[in-house]
Coordinates of C-alpha atoms in Angstrom, one line a residue:
M20 CA 110.7 66.0 54.2
A21 CA 110.8 69.7 54.0
N22 CA 113.2 71.7 56.2
V23 CA 110.9 73.6 58.6
S24 CA 113.6 75.2 60.6
P25 CA 115.8 77.0 58.2
T26 CA 118.9 78.6 59.6
R27 CA 118.9 82.3 59.6
G28 CA 121.6 84.2 57.8
D29 CA 123.8 86.9 59.3
M30 CA 121.9 90.2 59.9
S31 CA 124.8 92.3 58.6
T32 CA 123.8 91.3 55.1
H33 CA 120.3 92.7 55.5
P34 CA 119.8 95.7 53.1
D35 CA 118.3 98.0 55.8
V36 CA 120.8 97.2 58.6
S37 CA 122.3 100.7 58.8
E38 CA 118.8 102.2 59.1
M39 CA 117.8 99.7 61.7
R40 CA 120.9 100.4 63.8
T41 CA 120.3 104.1 63.6
R42 CA 116.6 103.7 64.7
Y43 CA 117.7 101.4 67.5
D44 CA 120.3 103.8 68.7
R45 CA 117.8 106.7 68.6
M46 CA 115.2 104.7 70.5
L47 CA 117.6 103.8 73.3
G48 CA 119.3 107.2 73.3
G49 CA 116.9 108.7 75.9
R50 CA 116.8 105.7 78.2
D51 CA 119.6 106.8 80.5
V52 CA 117.2 107.2 83.4
A53 CA 115.2 103.9 82.8
L54 CA 116.1 102.9 86.4
V55 CA 114.2 105.9 87.7
D56 CA 110.9 105.1 85.9
G57 CA 110.0 102.3 88.2
P58 CA 110.6 104.1 91.5
V59 CA 108.7 107.1 90.2
F60 CA 105.7 104.9 89.4
L61 CA 105.9 103.2 92.8
L62 CA 106.2 106.6 94.5
G63 CA 103.0 107.7 92.7
L64 CA 101.2 104.5 93.8
Y65 CA 102.3 105.0 97.4
C66 CA 101.3 108.7 97.4
A67 CA 97.9 107.8 96.1
A68 CA 97.4 105.0 98.7
S69 CA 99.2 106.8 101.6
P70 CA 96.0 108.2 103.2
W71 CA 94.8 104.6 103.8
I72 CA 98.2 103.2 104.7
V73 CA 99.0 105.9 107.3
H74 CA 95.3 106.0 108.3
Y75 CA 94.4 109.7 107.9
S76 CA 91.7 109.4 105.2
A77 CA 88.9 110.1 107.8
G78 CA 90.7 112.8 109.8
Q79 CA 92.1 114.7 106.8
P80 CA 89.6 114.1 103.9
A81 CA 90.9 117.1 101.9
L82 CA 94.5 116.0 102.2
A83 CA 93.5 112.4 101.4
T84 CA 91.9 113.5 98.2
H85 CA 94.9 115.7 97.4
N86 CA 97.4 112.9 97.9
L87 CA 95.2 110.6 95.7
I88 CA 95.2 113.1 92.9
I89 CA 98.9 114.0 93.2
G90 CA 99.8 110.3 93.4
V91 CA 97.9 109.5 90.2
A92 CA 99.7 112.5 88.5
I93 CA 103.1 111.2 89.6
G94 CA 102.2 107.7 88.3
L95 CA 101.0 109.1 85.0
L96 CA 104.3 111.0 84.7
A97 CA 106.2 107.7 85.3
L98 CA 104.2 106.0 82.6
G99 CA 104.9 108.8 80.2
F100 CA 108.6 108.6 81.0
T101 CA 108.4 104.9 80.1
A102 CA 106.2 105.2 77.0
A103 CA 107.7 108.4 75.4
P104 CA 111.0 109.2 77.0
A105 CA 112.2 111.7 74.4
R106 CA 109.0 113.8 74.8
M107 CA 108.4 113.4 78.5
Y108 CA 111.8 114.0 80.1
G109 CA 111.2 117.7 79.6
L110 CA 108.5 117.3 82.2
S111 CA 111.0 116.2 84.8
W112 CA 110.8 119.7 86.3
A113 CA 107.1 119.2 86.8
M114 CA 108.0 116.2 89.0
C115 CA 110.3 118.5 91.0
A116 CA 107.4 121.0 91.4
L117 CA 105.1 118.2 92.6
G118 CA 107.7 117.2 95.1
V119 CA 108.0 120.7 96.5
W120 CA 104.2 121.0 96.6
M121 CA 103.9 117.7 98.5
I122 CA 106.3 119.0 101.2
I123 CA 104.2 122.1 101.9
A124 CA 100.7 120.6 101.2
P125 CA 100.0 119.4 104.7
W126 CA 99.8 123.0 105.9
V127 CA 98.1 124.4 102.9
V128 CA 95.5 121.7 102.2
G129 CA 95.3 120.0 105.5
S130 CA 93.7 121.2 108.7
S131 CA 96.2 121.0 111.7
P132 CA 97.9 117.8 110.5
D133 CA 99.6 115.6 113.0
A134 CA 103.3 114.5 112.8
G135 CA 102.7 111.3 110.9
V136 CA 100.9 113.1 108.1
V137 CA 103.5 115.8 107.9
V138 CA 106.4 113.3 107.9
N139 CA 104.6 111.1 105.3
N140 CA 104.2 114.1 102.9
I141 CA 107.7 115.4 103.5
V142 CA 109.2 112.0 102.6
I143 CA 107.0 111.6 99.5
G144 CA 107.9 115.2 98.5
A145 CA 111.6 114.8 99.0
L146 CA 111.7 111.5 97.1
A147 CA 109.7 113.1 94.2
L148 CA 112.1 116.1 94.2
I149 CA 115.2 113.9 94.2
L150 CA 113.8 111.6 91.4
G151 CA 112.7 114.6 89.4
L152 CA 116.1 116.2 89.7
M153 CA 117.7 112.9 88.6
C154 CA 115.5 112.7 85.5
A155 CA 116.0 116.4 84.7
G156 CA 119.8 116.2 85.1
T157 CA 120.1 113.1 82.9
A158 CA 117.7 114.5 80.3
A159 CA 119.8 117.7 80.2
K160 CA 123.0 115.7 79.7
S161 CA 121.5 113.6 76.9
V162 CA 120.3 116.6 74.9
P163 CA 122.7 117.4 72.1
R164 CA 124.1 120.9 72.2
S165 CA 124.2 122.8 68.9

């Protein structure tokens, strides 16, 4: 009977082991903020759904549409952070800008927002700002200085 489960040899004898190690190190090099990707995505989902969670979609339709669009943008940034970290962590400052905008948006976009709407947007904006600063700070540390 034929041996259908051959034992594998040691990987260190593979002719391309040094190239594979270099590529593996390069791929994981920008993943210092991998723990931030998930919370950023969840924040984007909450921001998009918050008009219906906090129940102001009927009273503030412009702000509801605004939060939906900004939430989708935050979610797309998070997906970009996950899919192409080396390219996307430069956009961490955009996340900070979205956070600041979310803090002031109830007064700019909304029409006489109540306290619940204001607190909701301030919390979302503060979290986006903090997570964006975390991404930007870690990306700045991981960039090699020449």
